[in-house]
Short mmCIF file of C-alpha atoms in Angstrom, two decimals:
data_model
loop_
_atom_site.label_atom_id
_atom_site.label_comp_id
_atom_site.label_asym_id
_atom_site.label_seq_id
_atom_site.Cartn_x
_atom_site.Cartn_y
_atom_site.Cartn_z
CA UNK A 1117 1.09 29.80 9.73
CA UNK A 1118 -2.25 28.53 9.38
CA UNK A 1119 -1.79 28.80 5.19
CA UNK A 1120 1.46 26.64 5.88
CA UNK A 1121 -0.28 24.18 7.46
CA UNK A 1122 -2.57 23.86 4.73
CA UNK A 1123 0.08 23.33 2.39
CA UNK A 1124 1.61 20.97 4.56
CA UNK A 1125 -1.46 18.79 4.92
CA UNK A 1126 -1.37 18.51 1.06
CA UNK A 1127 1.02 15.51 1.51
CA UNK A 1128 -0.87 13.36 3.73
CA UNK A 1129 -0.51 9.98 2.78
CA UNK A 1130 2.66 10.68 0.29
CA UNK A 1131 5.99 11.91 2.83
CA UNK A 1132 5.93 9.04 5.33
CA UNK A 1133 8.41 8.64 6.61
CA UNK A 1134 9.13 12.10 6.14
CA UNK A 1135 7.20 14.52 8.03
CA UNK A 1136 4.24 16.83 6.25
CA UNK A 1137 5.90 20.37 6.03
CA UNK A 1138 4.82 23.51 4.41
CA UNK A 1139 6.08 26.95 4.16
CA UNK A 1140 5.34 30.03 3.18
CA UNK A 1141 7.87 33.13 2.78
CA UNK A 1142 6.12 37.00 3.53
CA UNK A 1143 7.30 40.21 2.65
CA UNK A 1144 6.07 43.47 3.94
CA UNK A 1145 2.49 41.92 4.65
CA UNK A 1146 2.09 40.13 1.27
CA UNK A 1147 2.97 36.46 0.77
CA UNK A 1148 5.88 36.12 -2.29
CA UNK A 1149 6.60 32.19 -1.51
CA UNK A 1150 5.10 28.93 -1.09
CA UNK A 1151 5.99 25.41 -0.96
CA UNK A 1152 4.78 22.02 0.86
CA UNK A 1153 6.89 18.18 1.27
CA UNK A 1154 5.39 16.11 -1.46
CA UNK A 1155 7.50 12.90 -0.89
CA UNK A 1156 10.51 11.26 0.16
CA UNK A 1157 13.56 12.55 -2.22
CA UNK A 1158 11.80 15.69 -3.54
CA UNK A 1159 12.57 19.29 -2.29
CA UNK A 1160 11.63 20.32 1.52
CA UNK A 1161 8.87 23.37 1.90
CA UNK A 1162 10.83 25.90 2.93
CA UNK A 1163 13.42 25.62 -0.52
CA UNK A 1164 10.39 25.28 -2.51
CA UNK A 1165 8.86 28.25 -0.86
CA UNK A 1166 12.11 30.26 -1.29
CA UNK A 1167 12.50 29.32 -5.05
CA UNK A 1168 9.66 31.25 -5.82
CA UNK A 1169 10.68 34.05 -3.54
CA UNK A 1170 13.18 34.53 -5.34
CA UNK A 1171 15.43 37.31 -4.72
CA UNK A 1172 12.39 38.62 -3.14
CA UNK A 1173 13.30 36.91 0.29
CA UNK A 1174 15.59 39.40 1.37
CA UNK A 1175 14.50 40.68 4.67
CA UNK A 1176 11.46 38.89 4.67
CA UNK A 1177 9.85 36.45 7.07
CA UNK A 1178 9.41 32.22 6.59
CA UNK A 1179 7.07 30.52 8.69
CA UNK A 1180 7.28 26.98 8.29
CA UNK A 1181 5.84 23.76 9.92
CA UNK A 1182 8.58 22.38 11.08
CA UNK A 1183 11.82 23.21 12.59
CA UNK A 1184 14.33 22.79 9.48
CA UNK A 1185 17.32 20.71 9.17
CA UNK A 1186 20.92 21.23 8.60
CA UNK A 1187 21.80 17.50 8.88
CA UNK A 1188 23.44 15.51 5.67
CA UNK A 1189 21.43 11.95 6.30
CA UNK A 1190 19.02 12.58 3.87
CA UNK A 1191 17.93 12.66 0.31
CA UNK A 1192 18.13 15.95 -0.02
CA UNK A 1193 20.52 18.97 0.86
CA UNK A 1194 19.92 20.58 4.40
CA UNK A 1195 17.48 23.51 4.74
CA UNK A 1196 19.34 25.63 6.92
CA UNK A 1197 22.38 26.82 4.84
CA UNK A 1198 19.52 27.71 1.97
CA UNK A 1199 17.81 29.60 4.52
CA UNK A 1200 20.78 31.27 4.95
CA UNK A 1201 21.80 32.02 1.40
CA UNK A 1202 18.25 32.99 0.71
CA UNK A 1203 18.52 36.52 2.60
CA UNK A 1204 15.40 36.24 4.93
CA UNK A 1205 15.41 37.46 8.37
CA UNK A 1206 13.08 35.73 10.64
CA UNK A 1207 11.91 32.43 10.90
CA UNK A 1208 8.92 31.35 12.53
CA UNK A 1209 8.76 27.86 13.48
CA UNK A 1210 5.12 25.88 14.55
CA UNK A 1211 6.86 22.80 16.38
CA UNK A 1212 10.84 21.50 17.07
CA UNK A 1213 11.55 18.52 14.83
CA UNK A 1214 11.83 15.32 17.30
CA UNK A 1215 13.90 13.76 15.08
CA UNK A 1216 17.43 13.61 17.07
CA UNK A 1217 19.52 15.02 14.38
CA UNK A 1218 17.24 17.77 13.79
CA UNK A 1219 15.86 18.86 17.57
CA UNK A 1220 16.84 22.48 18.67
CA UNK A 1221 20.19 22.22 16.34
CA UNK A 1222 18.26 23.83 13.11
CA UNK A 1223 16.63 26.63 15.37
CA UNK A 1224 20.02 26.97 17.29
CA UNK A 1225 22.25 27.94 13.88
CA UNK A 1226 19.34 30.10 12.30
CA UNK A 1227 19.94 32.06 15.60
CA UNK A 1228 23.82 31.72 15.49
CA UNK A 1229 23.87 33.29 11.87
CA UNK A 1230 21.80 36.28 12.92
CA UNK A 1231 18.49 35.81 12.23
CA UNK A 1232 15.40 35.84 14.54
CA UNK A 1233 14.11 32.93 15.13
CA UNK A 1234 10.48 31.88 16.95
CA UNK A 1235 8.97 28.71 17.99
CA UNK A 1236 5.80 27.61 18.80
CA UNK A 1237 3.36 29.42 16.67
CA UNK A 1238 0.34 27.05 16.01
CA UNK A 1239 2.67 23.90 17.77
CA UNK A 1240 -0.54 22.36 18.68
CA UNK A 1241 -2.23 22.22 15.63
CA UNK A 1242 1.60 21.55 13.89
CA UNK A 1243 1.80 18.34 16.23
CA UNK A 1244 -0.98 16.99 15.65
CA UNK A 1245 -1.06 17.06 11.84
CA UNK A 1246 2.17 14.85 12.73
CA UNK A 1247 1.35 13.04 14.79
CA UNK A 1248 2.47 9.87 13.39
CA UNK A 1249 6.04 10.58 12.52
CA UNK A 1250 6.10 12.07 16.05
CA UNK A 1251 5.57 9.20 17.40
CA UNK A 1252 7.51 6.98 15.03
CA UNK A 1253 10.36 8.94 16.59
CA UNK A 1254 10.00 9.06 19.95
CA UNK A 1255 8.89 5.72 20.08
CA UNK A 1256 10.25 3.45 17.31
CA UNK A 1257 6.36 1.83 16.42
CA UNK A 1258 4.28 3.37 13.75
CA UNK A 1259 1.24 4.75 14.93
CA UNK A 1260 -1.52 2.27 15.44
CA UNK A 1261 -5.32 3.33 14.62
CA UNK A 1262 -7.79 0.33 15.24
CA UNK A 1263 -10.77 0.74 13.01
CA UNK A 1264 -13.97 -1.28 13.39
CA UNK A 1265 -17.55 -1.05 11.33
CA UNK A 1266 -20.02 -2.60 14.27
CA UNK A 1267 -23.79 -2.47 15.31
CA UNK A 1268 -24.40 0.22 17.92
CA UNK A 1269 -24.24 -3.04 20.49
CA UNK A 1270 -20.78 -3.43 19.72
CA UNK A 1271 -20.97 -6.59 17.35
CA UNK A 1272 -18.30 -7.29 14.68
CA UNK A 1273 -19.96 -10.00 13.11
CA UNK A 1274 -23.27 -12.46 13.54
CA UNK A 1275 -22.75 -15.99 14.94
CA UNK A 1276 -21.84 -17.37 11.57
CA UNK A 1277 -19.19 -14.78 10.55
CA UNK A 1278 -21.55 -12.75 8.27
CA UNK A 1279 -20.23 -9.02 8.38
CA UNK A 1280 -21.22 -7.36 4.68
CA UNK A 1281 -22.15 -4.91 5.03
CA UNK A 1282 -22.30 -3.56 8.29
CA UNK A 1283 -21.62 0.06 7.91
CA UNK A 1284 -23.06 2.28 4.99
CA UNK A 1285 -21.22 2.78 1.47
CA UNK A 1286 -20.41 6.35 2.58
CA UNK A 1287 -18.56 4.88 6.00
CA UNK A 1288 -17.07 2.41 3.38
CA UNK A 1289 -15.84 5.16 0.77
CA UNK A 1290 -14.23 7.08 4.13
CA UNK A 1291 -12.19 3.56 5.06
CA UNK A 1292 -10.93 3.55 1.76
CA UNK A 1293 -9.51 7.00 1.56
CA UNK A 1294 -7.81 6.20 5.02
CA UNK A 1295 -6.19 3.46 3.51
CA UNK A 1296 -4.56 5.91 1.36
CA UNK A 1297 -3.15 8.05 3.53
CA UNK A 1298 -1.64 5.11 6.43
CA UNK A 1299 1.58 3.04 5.81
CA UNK A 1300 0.26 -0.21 6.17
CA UNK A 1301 -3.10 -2.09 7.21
CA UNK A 1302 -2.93 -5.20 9.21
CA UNK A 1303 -5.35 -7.73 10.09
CA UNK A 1304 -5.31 -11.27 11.95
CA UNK A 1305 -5.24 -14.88 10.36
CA UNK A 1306 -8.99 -15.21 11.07
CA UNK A 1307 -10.21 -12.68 9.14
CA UNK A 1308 -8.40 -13.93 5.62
CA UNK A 1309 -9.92 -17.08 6.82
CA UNK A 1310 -13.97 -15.61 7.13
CA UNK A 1311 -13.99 -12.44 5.26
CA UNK A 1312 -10.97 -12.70 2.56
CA UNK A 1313 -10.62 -9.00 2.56
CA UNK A 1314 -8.48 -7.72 -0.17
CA UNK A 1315 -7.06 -4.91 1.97
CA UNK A 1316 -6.22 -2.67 -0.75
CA UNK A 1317 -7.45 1.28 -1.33
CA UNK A 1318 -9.59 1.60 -3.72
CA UNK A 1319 -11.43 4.74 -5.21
CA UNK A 1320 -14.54 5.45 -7.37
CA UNK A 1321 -18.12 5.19 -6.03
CA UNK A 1322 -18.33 1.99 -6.13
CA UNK A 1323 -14.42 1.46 -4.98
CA UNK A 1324 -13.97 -0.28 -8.53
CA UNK A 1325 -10.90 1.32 -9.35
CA UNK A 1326 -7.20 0.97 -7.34
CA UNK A 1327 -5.95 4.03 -5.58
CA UNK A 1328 -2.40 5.59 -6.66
CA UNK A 1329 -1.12 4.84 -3.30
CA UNK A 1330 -1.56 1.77 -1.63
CA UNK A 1331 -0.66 0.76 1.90
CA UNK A 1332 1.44 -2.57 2.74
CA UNK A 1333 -0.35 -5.51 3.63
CA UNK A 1334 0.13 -7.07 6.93
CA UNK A 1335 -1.12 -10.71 8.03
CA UNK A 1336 -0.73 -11.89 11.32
CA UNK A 1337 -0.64 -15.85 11.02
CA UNK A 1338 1.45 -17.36 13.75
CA UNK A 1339 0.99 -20.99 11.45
CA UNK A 1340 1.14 -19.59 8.14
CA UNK A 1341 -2.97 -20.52 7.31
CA UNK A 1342 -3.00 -18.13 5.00
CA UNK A 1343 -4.60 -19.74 1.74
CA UNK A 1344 -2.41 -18.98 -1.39
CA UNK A 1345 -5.58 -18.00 -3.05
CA UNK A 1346 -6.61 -15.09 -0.56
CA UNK A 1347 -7.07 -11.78 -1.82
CA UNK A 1348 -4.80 -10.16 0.28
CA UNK A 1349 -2.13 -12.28 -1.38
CA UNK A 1350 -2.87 -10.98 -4.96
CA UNK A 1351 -1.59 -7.93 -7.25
CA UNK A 1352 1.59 -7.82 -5.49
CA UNK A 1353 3.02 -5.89 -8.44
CA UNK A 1354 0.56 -2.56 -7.30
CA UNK A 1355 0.09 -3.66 -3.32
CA UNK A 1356 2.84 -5.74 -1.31
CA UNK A 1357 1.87 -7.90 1.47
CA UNK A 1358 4.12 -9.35 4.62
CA UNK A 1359 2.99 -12.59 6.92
CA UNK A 1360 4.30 -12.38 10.04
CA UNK A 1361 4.39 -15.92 11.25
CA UNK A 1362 6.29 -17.62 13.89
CA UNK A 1363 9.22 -20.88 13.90
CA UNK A 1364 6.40 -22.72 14.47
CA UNK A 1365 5.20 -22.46 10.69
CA UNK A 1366 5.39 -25.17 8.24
CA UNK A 1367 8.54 -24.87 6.14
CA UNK A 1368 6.82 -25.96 2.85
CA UNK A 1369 3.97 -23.79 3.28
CA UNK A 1370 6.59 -20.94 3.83
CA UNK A 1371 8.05 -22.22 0.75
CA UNK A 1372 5.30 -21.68 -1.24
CA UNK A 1373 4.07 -18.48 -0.36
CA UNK A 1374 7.70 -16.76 -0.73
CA UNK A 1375 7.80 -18.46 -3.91
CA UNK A 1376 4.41 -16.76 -5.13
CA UNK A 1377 6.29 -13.24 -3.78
CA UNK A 1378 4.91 -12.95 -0.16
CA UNK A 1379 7.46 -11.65 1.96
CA UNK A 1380 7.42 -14.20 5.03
CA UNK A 1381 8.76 -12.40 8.62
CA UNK A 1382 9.43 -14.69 11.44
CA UNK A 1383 9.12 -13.15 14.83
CA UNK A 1384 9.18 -14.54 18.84
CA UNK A 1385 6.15 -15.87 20.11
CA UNK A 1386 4.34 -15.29 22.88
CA UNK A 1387 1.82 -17.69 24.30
CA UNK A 1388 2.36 -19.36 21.04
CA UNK A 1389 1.18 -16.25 18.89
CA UNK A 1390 3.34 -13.63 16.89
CA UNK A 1391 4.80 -11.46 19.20
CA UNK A 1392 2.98 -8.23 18.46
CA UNK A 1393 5.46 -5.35 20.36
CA UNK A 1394 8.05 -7.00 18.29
CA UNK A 1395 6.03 -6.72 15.15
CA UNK A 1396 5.42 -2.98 15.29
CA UNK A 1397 9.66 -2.64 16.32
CA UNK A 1398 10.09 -4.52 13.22
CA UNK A 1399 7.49 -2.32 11.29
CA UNK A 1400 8.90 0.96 12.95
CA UNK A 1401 12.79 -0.16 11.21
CA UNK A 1402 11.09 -0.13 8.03
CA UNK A 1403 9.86 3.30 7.99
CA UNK A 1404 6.22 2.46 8.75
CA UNK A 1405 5.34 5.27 10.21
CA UNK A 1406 1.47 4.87 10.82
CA UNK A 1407 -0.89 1.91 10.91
CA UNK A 1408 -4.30 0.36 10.21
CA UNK A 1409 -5.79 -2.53 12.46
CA UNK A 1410 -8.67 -3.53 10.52
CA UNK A 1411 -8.80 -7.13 12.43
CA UNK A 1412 -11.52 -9.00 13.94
CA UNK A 1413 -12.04 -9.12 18.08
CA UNK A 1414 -8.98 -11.26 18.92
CA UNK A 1415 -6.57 -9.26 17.06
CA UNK A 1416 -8.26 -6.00 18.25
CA UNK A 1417 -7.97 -7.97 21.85
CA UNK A 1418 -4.42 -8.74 21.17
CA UNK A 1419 -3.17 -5.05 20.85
CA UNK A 1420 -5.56 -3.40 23.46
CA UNK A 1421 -3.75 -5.59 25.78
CA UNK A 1422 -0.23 -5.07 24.55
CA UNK A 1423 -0.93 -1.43 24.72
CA UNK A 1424 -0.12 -0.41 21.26
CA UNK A 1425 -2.97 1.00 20.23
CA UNK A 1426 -2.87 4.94 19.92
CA UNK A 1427 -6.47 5.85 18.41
CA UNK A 1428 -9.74 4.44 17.76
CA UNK A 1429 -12.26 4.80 15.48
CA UNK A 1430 -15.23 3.04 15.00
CA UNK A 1431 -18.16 3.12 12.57
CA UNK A 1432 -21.49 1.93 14.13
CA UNK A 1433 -24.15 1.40 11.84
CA UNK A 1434 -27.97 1.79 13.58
CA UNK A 1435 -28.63 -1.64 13.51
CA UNK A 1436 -28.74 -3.76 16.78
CA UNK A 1437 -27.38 -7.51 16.38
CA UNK A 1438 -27.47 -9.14 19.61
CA UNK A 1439 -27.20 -12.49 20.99
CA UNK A 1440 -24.12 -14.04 23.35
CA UNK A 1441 -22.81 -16.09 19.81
CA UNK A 1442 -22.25 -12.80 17.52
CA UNK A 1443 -18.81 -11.75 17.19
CA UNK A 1444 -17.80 -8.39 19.21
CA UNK A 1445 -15.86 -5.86 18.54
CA UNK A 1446 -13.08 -6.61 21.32
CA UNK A 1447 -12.20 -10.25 21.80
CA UNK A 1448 -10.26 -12.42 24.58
CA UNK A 1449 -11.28 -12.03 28.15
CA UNK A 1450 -13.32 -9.39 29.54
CA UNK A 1451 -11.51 -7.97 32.84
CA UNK A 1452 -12.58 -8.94 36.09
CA UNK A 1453 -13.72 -5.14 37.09
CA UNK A 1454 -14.23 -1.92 35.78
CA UNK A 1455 -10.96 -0.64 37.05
CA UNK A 1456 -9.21 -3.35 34.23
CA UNK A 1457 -11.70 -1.07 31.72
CA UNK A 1458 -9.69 0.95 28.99
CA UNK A 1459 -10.23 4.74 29.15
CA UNK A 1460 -10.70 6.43 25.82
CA UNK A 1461 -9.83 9.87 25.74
CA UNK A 1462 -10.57 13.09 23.88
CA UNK A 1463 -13.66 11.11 22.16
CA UNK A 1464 -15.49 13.01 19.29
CA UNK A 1465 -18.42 11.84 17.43
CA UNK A 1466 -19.76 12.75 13.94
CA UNK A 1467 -21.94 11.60 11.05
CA UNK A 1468 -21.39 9.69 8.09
CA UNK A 1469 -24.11 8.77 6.01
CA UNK A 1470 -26.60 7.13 8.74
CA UNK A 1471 -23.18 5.65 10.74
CA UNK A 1472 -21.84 7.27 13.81
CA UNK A 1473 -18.32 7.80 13.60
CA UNK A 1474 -16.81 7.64 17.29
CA UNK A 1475 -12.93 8.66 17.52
CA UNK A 1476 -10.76 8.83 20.70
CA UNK A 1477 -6.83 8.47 21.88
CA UNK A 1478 -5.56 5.65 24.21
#
């Protein structure tokens, strides 16, 4: 199971929204088959795996990621009946699929055909490499990681906005890769307006180059602000971007960025600000599975307090800024007491280049 894993980890940052899955088909202690999920549309681990098993697979055991499916709403044909056909005799299974059509009914007619079936086997470490499209489908949102570069006080930005560069080229290089593996990367109104990121994944020591893969663009811009010139408004042929604005936007400005390509998506407000819970809904009935705050405090404010943020991680570079006027790394109001404090859980902490990395769940 552990080699199936490893296969199935192959493709991060190219299934979503399908799950990562890999497989791996054993016969009399040696392994005869191997397979992993590459992308939507594209054979499923365990038919991969059994392809090159061959006739092989008779009697032998599969051990795959992921319960498999016998449903029809897909791309591709169901994995049970080619189980089946395939001649193998046990399946073992790391973690039960979530997804509705799939829970406990794959499992349940591998067992009604005959064959052994076990669950569980490395679930942890099964759940947690999916830990996105898990919760994608138990909750309808992607799954939100806010990211931050800050000074080990906690500060975003100095008084006048300046933030490059905070963190270290190798923290930098990291960020990038990231980008390539998440759905989409969204960031507040403010920051286009101070930083004018371009918000796309790039590769190559000096991140010259794009990336393959690159994650969709999200603005938050309850006014529609957003200069037509910004950087996160260009290449939309290799790197799509989405507003979300409210009714309270101009309807020329609108105008003009949907006729330059931006994709404008009007939402509620709430205290006169895009409705963020209603955002990630939105996001979630698109198939975004996983996503990318790279904001400044008020945004990062905006979806502590909403509660939709899963996982943090933040890169502090050894530098100490300071000063009541420099921009920290959480915005809005600060609670009253330390009971209104938010607990960070299952916190880790590692190097990268002279930055500490700090990572936790919410």
């Amino acid at each position: 199971m552990t080699l199936a894993l490893r296969l199935a980890a192959k493709g991060q940052g190219t299934t979503s929204p399908n799950p990562m899955v890999g497989a791996v088909v054993v016969r009399r202690g040696r392994i005869i088959g191997q397979g992993f999920h590459l992308r939507p549309g594209t054979p499923h681990a365990e038919i991969l795996a059994l392809r090159q098993a061959g006739k092989r697979s008779q009697g032998a055991t599969l051990y795959v990621t992921l319960e498999p499916c016998g449903h029809l709403k897909k791309q591709t044909p169901p994995c049970v009946p080619g189980i089946l056909r395939s001649g193998v005799r046990r399946v073992v299974i790391a973690m039960q699929d979530p997804n509705p059509l799939v829970k406990g009914k794959g499992a349940a007619a591998l067992r009604r055909a005959g064959l052994s079936v076990t669950i569980g086997v490395a679930r942890a470490e099964a759940e947690e490499l999916n830990k996105a499209y898990c919760h994608w489908m138990k909750t309808g949102r992607p799954y939100v990681t806010l990211k931050a570069g800050m000074t080990l006080d906690g500060k975003l930005a100095t008084a006048t906005g300046e933030s490059r560069w905070i963190t270290s080229v190798p923290s930098r290089l990291e960020v990038h890769q990231l980008r390539c593996y998440v759905d989409a990367v969204l960031i507040g109104v403010n920051t286009v307006l101070v930083d004018d990121p371009a918000l796309t994944a790039r590769t190559g020591p000096r991140l010259e180059k794009l990336a393959l893969r690159q994650p969709l663009r999200i603005v938050v811009d309850s006014r529609l602000r957003t200069p037509s010139e910004a950087q996160a408004l260009m290449q939309q042929d290799k790197a799509k971007t989405i507003i979300a604005t409210t009714a309270a936007a101009s309807a020329a400005r609108r105008s003009v960025l949907e006729k330059a390509g931006i994709e404008i998506l009007t939402l509620p407000a709430q205290h006169g600000r895009v409705s963020l819970p209603v955002l990630l809904q939105q996001l979630g009935r698109r198939g975004i599975t996983s996503l990318l705050v790279e904001g400044g405090g008020e945004v990062n404010a905006a979806m502590l307090k909403a509660k939709l943020v899963d996982h943090i991680r933040l890169y502090m570079a050894p530098l100490l800024l300071g000063g009541r006027n420099a921009k920290g790394v959480i915005g809005g109001e600060s609670p009253a007491r330390l009971a209104g404090a938010i607990e960070v859980r299952h916190v880790v902490t590692r190097f990268v280049g002279d930055d500490v990395v700090l990572e936790g769940d919410l």
